[in-house]
CSV table of C-alpha atoms in Angstrom, one decimal:
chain,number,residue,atom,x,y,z
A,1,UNK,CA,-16.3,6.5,1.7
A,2,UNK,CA,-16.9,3.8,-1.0
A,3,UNK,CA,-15.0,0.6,-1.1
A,4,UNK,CA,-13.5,1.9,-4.3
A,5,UNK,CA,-12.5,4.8,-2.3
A,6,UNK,CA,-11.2,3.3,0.4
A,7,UNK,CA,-9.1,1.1,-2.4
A,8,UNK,CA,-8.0,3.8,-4.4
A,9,UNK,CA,-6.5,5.7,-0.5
A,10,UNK,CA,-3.9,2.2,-0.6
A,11,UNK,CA,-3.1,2.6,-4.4
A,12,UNK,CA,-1.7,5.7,-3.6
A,13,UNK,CA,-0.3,4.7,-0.1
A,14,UNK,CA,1.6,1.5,-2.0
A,15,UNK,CA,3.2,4.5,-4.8
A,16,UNK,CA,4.2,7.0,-2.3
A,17,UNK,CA,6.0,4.4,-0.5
A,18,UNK,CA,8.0,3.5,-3.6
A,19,UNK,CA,8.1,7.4,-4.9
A,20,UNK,CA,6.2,6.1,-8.3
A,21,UNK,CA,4.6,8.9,-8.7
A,22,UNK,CA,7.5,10.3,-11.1
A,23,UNK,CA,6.8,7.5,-13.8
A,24,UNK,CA,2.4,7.7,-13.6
A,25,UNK,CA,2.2,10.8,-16.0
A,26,UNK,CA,-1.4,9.7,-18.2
A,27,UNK,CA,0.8,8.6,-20.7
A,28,UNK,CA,2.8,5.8,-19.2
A,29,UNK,CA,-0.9,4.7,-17.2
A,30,UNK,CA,-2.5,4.4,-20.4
A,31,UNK,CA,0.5,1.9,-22.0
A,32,UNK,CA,0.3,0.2,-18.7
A,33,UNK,CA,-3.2,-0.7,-19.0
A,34,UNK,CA,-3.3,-1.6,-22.3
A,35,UNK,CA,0.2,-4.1,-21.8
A,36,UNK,CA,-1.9,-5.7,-19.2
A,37,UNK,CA,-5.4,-5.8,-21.1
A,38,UNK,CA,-3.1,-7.7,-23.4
A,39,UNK,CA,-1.8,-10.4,-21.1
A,40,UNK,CA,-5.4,-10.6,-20.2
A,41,UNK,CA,-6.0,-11.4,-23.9
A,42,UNK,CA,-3.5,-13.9,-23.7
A,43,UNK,CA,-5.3,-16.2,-21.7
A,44,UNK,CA,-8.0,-16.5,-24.3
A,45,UNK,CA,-6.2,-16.7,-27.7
A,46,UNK,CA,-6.5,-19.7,-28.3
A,47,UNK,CA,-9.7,-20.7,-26.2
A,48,UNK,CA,-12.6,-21.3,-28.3
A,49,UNK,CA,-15.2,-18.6,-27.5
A,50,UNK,CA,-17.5,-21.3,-26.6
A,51,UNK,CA,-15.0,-23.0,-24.2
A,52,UNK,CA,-14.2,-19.6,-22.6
A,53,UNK,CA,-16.8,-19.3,-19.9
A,54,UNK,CA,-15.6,-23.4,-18.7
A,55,UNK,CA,-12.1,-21.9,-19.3
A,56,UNK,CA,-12.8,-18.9,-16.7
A,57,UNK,CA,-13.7,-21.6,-13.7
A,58,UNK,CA,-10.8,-23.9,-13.8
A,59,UNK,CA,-8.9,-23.6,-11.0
A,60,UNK,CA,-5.3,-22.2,-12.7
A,61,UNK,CA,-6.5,-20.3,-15.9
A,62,UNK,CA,-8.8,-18.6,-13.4
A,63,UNK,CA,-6.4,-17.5,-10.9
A,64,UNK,CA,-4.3,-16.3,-13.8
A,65,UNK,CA,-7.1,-14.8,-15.1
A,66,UNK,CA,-8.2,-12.7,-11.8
A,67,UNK,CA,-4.5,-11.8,-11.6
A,68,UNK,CA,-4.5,-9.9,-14.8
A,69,UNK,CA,-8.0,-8.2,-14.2
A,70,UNK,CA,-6.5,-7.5,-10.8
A,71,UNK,CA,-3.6,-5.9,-12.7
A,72,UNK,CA,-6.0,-4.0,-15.2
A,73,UNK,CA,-8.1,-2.6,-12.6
A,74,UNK,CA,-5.4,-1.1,-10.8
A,75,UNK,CA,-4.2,1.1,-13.9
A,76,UNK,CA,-7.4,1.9,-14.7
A,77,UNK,CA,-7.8,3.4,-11.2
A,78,UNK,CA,-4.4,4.8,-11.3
A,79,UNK,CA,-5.3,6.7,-14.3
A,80,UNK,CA,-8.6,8.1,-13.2
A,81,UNK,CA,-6.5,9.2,-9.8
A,82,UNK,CA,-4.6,10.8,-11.7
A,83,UNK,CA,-6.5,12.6,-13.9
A,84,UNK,CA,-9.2,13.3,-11.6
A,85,UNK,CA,-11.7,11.8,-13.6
A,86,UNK,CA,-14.3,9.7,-11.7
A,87,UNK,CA,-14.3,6.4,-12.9
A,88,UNK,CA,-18.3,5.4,-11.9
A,89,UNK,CA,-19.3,8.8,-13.6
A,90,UNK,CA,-17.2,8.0,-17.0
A,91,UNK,CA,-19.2,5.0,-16.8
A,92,UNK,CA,-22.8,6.2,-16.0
A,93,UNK,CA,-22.0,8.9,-19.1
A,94,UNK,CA,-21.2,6.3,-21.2
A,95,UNK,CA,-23.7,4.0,-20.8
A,96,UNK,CA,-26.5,6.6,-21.4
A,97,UNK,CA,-24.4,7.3,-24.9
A,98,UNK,CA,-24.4,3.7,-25.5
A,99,UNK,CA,-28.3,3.1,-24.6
A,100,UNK,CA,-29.2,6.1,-27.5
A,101,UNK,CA,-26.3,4.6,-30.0
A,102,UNK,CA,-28.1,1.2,-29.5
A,103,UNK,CA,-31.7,1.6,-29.0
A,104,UNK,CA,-33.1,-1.6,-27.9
A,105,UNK,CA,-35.6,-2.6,-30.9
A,106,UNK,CA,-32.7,-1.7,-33.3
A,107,UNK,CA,-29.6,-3.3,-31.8
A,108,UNK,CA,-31.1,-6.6,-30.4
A,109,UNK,CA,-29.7,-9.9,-31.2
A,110,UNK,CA,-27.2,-7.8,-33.1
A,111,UNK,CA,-23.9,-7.6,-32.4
A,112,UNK,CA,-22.0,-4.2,-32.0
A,113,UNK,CA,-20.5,-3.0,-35.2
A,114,UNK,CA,-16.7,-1.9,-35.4
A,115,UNK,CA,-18.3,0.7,-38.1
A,116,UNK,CA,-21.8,1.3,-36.3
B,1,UNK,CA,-25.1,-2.2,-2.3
B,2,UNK,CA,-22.2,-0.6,-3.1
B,3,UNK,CA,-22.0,1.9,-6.1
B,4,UNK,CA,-20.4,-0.6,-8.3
B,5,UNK,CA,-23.0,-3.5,-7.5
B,6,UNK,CA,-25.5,-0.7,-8.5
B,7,UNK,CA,-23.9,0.0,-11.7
B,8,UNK,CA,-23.3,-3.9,-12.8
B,9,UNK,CA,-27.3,-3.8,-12.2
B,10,UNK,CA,-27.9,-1.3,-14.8
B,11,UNK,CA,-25.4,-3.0,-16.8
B,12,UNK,CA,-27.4,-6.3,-17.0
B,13,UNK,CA,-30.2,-4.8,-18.3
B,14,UNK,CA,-28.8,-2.6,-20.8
B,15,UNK,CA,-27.1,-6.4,-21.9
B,16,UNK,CA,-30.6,-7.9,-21.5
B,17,UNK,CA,-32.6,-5.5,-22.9
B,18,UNK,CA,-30.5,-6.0,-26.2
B,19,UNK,CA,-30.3,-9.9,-26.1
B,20,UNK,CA,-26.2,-9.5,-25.9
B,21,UNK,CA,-25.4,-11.6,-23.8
B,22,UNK,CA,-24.7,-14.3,-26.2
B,23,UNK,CA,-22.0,-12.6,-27.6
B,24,UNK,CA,-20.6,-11.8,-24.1
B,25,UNK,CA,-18.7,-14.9,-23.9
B,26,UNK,CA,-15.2,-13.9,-22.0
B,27,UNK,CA,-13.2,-14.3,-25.0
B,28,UNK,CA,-15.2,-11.8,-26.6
B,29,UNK,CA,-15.2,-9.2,-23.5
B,30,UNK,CA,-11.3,-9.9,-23.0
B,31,UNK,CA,-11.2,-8.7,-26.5
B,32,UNK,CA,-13.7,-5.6,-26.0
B,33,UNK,CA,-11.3,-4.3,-23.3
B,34,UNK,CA,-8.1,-4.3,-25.1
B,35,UNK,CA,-9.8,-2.7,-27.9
B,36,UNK,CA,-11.0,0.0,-25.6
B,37,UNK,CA,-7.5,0.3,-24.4
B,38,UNK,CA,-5.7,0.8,-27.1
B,39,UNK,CA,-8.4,3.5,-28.0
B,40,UNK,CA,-7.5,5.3,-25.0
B,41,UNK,CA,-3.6,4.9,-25.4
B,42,UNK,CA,-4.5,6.0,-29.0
B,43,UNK,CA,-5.2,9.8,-26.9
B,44,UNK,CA,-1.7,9.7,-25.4
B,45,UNK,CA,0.6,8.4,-28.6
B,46,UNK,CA,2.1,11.7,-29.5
B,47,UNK,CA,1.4,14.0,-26.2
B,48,UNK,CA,5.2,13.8,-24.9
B,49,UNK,CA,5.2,12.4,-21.0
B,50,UNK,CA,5.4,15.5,-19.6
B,51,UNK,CA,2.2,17.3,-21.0
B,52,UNK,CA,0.1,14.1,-20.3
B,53,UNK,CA,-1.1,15.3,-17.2
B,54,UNK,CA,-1.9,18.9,-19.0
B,55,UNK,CA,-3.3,17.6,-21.8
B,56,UNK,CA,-5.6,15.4,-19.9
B,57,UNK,CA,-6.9,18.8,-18.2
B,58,UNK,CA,-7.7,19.9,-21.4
B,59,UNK,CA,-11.8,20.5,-22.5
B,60,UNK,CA,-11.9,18.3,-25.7
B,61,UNK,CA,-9.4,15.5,-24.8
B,62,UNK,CA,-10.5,15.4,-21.4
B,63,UNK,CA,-13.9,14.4,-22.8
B,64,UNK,CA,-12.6,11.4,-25.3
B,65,UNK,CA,-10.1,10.6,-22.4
B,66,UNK,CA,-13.3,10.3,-19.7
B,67,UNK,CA,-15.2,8.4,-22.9
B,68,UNK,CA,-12.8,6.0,-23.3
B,69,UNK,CA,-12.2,5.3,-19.6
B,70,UNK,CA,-15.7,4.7,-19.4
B,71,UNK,CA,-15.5,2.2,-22.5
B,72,UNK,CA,-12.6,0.4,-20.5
B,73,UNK,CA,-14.1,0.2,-17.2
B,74,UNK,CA,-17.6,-0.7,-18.8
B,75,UNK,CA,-15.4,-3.9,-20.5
B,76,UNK,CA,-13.9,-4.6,-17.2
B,77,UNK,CA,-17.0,-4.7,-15.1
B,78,UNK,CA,-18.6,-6.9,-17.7
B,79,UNK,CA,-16.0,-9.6,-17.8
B,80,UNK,CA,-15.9,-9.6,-13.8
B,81,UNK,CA,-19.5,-10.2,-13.9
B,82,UNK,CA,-19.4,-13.2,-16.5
B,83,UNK,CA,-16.6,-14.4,-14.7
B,84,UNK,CA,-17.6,-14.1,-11.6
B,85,UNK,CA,-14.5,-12.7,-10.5
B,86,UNK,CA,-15.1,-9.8,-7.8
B,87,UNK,CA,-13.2,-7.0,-9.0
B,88,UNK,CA,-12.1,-5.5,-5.9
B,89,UNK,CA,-10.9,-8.7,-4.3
B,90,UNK,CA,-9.2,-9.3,-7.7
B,91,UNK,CA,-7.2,-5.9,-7.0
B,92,UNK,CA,-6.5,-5.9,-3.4
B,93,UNK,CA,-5.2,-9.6,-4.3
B,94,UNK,CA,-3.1,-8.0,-6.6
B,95,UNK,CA,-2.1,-5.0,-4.7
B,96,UNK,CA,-1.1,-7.6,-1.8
B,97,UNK,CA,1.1,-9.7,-4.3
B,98,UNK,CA,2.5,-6.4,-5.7
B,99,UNK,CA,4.0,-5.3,-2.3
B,100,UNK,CA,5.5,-8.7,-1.9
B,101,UNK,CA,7.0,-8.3,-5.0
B,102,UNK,CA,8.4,-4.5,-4.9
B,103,UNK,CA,9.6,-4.1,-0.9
B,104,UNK,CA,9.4,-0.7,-0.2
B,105,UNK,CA,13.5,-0.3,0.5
B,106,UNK,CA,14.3,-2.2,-3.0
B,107,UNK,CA,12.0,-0.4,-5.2
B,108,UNK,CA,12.1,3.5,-4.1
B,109,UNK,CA,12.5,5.6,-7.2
B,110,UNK,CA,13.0,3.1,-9.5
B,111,UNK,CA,10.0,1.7,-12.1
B,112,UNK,CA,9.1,-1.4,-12.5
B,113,UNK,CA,10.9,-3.6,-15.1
B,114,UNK,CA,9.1,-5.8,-17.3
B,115,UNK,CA,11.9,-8.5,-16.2
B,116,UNK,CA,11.3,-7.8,-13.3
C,1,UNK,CA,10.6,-15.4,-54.2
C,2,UNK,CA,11.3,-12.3,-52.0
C,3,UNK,CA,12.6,-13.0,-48.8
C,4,UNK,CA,8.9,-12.2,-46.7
C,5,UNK,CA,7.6,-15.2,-49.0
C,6,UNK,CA,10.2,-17.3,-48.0
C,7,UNK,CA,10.0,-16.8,-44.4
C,8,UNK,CA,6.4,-17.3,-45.0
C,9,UNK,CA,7.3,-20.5,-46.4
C,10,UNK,CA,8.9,-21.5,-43.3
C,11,UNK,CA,6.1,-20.3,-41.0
C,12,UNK,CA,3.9,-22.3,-42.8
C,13,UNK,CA,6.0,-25.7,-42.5
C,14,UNK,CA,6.4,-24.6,-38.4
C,15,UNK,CA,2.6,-24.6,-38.1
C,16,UNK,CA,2.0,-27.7,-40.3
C,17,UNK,CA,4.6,-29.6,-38.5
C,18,UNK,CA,3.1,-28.8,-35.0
C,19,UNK,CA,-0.7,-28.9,-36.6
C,20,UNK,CA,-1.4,-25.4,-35.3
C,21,UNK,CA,-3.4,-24.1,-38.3
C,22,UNK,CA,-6.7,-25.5,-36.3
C,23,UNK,CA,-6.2,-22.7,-33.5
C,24,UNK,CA,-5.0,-20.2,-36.5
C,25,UNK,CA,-8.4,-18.9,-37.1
C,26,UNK,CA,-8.2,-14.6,-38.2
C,27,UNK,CA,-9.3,-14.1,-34.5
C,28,UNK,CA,-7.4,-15.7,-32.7
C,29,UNK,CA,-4.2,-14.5,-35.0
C,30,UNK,CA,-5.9,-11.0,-34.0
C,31,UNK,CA,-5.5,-11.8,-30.5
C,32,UNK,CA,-2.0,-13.0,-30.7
C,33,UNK,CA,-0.4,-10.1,-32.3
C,34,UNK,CA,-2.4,-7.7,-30.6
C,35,UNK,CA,-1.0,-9.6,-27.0
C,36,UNK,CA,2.2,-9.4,-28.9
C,37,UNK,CA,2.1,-5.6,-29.2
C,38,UNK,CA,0.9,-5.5,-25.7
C,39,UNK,CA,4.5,-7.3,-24.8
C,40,UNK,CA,6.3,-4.8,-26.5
C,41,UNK,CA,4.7,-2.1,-24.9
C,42,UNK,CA,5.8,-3.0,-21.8
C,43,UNK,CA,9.0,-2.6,-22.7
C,44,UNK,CA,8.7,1.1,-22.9
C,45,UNK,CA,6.1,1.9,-20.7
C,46,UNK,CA,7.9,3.1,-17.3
C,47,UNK,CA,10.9,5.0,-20.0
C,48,UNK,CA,10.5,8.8,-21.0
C,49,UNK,CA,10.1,9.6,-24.3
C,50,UNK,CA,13.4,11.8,-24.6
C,51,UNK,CA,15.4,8.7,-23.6
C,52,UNK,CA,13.5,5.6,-25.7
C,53,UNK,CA,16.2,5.5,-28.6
C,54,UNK,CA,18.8,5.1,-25.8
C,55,UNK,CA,17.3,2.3,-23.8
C,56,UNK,CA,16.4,0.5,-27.6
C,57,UNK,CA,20.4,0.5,-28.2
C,58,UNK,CA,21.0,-1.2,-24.8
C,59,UNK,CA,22.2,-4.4,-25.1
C,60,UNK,CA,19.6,-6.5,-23.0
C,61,UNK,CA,16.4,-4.4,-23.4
C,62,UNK,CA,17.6,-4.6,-27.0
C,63,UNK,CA,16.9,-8.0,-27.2
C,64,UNK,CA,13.7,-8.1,-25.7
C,65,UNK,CA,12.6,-5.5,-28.1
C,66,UNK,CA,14.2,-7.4,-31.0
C,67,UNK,CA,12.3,-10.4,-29.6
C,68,UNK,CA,8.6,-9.2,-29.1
C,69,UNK,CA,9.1,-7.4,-32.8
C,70,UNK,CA,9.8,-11.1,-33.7
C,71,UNK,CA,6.6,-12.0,-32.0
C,72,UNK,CA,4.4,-9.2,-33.7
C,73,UNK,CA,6.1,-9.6,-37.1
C,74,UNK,CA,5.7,-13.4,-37.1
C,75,UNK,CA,1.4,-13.0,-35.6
C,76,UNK,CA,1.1,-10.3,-38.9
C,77,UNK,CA,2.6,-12.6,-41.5
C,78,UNK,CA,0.5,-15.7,-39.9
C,79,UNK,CA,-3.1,-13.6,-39.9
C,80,UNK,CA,-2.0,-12.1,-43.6
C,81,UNK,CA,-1.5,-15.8,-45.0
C,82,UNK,CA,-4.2,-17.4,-43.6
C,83,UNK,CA,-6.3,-14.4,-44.9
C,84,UNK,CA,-4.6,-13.9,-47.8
C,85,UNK,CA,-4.2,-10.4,-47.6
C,86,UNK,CA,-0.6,-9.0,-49.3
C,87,UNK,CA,1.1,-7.4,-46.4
C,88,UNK,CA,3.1,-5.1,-48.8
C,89,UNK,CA,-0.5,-4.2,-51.0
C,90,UNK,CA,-2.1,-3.6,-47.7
C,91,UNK,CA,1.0,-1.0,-46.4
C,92,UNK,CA,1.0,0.9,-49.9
C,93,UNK,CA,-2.3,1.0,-50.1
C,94,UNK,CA,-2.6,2.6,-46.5
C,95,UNK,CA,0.3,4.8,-47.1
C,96,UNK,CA,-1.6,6.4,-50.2
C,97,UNK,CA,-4.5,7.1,-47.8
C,98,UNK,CA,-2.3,8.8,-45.3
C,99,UNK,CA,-0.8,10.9,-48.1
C,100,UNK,CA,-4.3,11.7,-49.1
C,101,UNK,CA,-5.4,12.6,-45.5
C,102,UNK,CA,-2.6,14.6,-44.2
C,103,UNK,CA,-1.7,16.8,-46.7
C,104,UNK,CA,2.1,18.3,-46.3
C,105,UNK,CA,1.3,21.3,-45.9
C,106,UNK,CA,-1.3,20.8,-43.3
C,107,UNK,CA,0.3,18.0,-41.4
C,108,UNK,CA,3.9,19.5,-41.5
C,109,UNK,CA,5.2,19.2,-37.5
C,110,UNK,CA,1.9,18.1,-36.3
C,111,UNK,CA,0.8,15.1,-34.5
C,112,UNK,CA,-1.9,13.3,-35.8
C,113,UNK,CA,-4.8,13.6,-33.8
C,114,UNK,CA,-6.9,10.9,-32.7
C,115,UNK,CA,-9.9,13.0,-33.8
C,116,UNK,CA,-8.5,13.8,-36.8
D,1,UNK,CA,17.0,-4.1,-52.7
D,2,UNK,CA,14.2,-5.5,-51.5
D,3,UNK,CA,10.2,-4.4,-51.9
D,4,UNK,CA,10.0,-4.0,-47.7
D,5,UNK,CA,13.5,-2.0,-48.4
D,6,UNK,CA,11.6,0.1,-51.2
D,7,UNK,CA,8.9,0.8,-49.4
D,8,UNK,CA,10.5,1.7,-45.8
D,9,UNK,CA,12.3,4.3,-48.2
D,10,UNK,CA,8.8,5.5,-49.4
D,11,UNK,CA,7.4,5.7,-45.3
D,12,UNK,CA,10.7,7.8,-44.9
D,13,UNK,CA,10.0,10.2,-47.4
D,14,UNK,CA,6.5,10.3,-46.3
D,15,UNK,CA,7.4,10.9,-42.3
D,16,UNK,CA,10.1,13.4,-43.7
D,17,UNK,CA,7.8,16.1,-45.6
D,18,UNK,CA,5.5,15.8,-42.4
D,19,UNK,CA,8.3,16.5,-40.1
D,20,UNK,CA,7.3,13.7,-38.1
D,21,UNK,CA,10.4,12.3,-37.0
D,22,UNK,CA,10.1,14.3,-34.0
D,23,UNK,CA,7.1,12.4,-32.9
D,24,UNK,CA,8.5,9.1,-33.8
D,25,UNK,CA,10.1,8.0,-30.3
D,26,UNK,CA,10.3,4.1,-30.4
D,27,UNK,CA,8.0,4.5,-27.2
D,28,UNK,CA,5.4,7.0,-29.1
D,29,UNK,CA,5.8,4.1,-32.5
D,30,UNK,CA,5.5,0.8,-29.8
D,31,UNK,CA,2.2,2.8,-28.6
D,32,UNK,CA,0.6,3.7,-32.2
D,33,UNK,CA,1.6,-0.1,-33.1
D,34,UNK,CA,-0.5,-1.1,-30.2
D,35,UNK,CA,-3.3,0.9,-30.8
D,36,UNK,CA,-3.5,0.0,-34.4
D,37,UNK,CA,-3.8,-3.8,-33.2
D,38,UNK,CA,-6.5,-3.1,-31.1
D,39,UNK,CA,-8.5,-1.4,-34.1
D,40,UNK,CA,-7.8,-5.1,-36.0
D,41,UNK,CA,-8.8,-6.8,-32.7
D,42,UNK,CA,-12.3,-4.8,-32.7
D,43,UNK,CA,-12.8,-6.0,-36.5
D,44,UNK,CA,-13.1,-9.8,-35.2
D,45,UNK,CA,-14.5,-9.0,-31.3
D,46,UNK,CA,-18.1,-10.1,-31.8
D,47,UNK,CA,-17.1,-12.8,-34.6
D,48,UNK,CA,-17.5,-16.3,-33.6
D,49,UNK,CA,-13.9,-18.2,-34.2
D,50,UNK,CA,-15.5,-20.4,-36.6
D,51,UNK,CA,-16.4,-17.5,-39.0
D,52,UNK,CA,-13.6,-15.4,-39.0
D,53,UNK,CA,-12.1,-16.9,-42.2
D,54,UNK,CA,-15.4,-16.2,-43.8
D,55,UNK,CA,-15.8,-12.7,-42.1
D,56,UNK,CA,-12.5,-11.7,-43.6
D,57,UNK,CA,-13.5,-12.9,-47.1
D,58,UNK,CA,-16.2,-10.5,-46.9
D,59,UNK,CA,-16.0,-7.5,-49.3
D,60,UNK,CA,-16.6,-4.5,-46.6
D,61,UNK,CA,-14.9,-6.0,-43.4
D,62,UNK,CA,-11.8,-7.4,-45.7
D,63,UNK,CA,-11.5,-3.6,-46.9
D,64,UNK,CA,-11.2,-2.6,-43.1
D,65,UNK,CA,-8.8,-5.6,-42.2
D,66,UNK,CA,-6.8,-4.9,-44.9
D,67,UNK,CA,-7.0,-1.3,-43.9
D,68,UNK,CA,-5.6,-2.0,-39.9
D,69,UNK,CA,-3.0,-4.7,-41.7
D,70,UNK,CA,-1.7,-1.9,-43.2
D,71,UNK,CA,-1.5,0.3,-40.1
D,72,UNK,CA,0.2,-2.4,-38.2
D,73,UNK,CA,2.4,-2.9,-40.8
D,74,UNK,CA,3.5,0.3,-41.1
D,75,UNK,CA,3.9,1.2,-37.4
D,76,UNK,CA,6.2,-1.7,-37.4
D,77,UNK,CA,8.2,-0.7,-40.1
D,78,UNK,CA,8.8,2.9,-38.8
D,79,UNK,CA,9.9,1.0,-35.7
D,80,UNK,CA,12.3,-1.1,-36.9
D,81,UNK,CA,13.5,1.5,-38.7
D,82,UNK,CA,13.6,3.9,-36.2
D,83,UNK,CA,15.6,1.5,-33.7
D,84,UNK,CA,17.8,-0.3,-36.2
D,85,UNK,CA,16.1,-3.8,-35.6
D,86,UNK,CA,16.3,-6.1,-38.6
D,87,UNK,CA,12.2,-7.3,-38.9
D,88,UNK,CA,13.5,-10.5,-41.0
D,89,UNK,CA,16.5,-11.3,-38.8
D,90,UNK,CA,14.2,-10.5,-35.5
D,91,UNK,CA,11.2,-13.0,-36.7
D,92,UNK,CA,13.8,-15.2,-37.7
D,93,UNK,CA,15.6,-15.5,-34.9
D,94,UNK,CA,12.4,-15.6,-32.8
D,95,UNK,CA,11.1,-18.7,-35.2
D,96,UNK,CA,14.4,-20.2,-34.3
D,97,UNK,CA,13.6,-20.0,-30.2
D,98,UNK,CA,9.9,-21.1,-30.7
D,99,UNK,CA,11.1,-24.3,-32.2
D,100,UNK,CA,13.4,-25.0,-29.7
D,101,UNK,CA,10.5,-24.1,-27.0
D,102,UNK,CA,8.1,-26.0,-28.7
D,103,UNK,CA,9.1,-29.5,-29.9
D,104,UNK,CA,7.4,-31.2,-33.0
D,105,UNK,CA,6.2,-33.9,-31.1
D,106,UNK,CA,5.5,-32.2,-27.7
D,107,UNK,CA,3.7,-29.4,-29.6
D,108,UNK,CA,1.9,-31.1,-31.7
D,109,UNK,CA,-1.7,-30.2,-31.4
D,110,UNK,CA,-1.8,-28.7,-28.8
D,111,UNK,CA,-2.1,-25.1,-28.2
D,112,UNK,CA,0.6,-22.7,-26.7
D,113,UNK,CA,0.3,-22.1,-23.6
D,114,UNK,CA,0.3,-18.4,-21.9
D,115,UNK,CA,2.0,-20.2,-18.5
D,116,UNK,CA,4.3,-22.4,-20.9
C-alpha cells in the first residue's frame, strides 16, 4: 500500500468518526477545495512574484502556507475517494495531454496561454 | 521511491524540457491551482448535491471531472516541489490539527462552520 | 455621478490615503477578488442547495455573506478602475453574448453546461 | 432608478425566459461567481506583476478581461439579487470596517496582511 494510500485509509477513518460523510457529495468537495485554493492565494496577493519563492521560506508565511496546501490536498483526496477516480492516474493522463498540447520546440520559454 | 516522488520526476522534466520554470515562481502556481479549481467546481455549479455523486459516475463528465483533477493535483505537486514543502507531511500536519480542532463527541453529524 | 462612481470615488481616496495603489497591480487585484470569492464560498459549502436561501436570511451567516460580497464587490470596482474597464459596459456587453449563446428556446430549464 | 437597478431588471428578464431561477440557489450563484474569478485569475497567471497594467491595455487580452469582468459582475448581481443583499450598502459598510481595521497611519504602505 502506497503512502497516499495509507493517508487516504485515515481521511476516511477521521470522517466516519465525525459521520461527515453526509455533507462530502462531489459538489460540496469541489467548493471546499477551491475555498481553500483561495486562502492559499491569499498568502501571495500581494507578494511580488519575484519575492515569492523568499516569501515561501520564512518561518511564519511558510507554516501558513504548508497549512493551506495541507488543507488543499486533503479535499483533493477527499474528492478523488469519493469519486473513485485515482488521483496519480488523472495526473499521468494529463500530463501526456499536456506534453502533445505543448510540444517542447513550440512551447519553450513561452508561457502557457489562457487561450492556447 | 514512492509513486508521487516518481511522478514529481517526470514533472521536472516536462517543466525543463520547456524552459518553465521561470514562470513557476509560487505566486504564479498558487494562481495555477485556484484556476484549476474553479474549473473543476465550474463541473458541479448546477448539478444539485444529491446527483453529484451520479453525475460524477457519468462517461463524459467523469472524463472533464478526472481532467480537471489532474490539472489541480498537477498545480499542487508543482508548488510543493518549488516550495519545498512535502505534501504528505503537509496533510497529515493538517489532519492532526483538524482532529484537535473537531473532537469526535463535539463534531458528530454536524459540518464544519467557516466560524468555526 | 451615479452612485458606483461615487463609491469609486471613495475607494480611490481609501487607497491614496493608505498608499495602496503600489500593490494594486490587475494581478494582484485578480487575486484578491478571486480569494474574496473563495471566502464567500465557504460560506455555503457544507449547506444543501434546497436550504441556501434559508441559511442567507439568517441573521449571523447573513452578515458574513453581506460582508465577503462587500469584499468581492469592492476587489471588482478596484481591478475595473485601475484598468479602466466600465463595469456596467462590461456586464451588458456579456449579457448580449449570453443572449446570443443560449437561445430561449434552446436554453429554457437547462443548466448551462460547462461544455457548452 | 439607477443603471445597476436597470440592468439587474434586464439579468431578470434574461434568467426568467430561460427558466433559470430554479438553478439559481445562492450556493449554485456563490459557486459560478467563484469559478468565473478563477477564469479572470488564469488571464494574469503567467503575467509578471509589473506588466499587468500593460497586459490589460492589450487589445486581445483586454477583450477577455473585460469578458470575465462581466461574468463576475453578473454572477454577483444575480446573487445579491437573489438573497436581498444591497451590493452598495454591503461594500459600503465593508469600506467602513476596513478603515477602522486599517488605520491611515498604521496602514500606510504597507500591505494587508492575510494573518492581520
Amino acid at each position: 500500500m502506497s503512502e497516499i494510500e495509507a493517508f487516504v485509509g485515515e481521511l476516511r477513518r477521521f470522517v466516519a468518526e465525525r459521520d461527515w460523510a453526509q455533507f462530502h457529495d462531489p459538489k460540496n468537495l469541489a467548493m471546499l477545495l477551491a475555498s481553500e485554493a483561495g486562502e492559499l492565494l491569499a498568502e501571495y496577493r500581494w507578494v511580488p512574484g519575484a519575492e515569492a519563492d523568499a516569501r515561501s521560506r520564512e518561518p511564519a508565511p511558510r507554516v501558513r502556507i504548508a497549512d493551506e496546501i495541507g488543507d488543499v490536498g486533503i479535499a483533493l483526496l477527499l474528492l478523488c475517494d469519493r469519486t473513485g477516480i485515482d488521483l496519480l492516474q488523472a495526473m499521468s493522463d494529463k500530463l501526456a495531454k499536456n506534453r502533445a498540447r505543448y510540444p517542447v520546440e513550440a512551447a519553450r520559454g513561452k508561457a502557457e496561454r489562457p487561450d492556447g
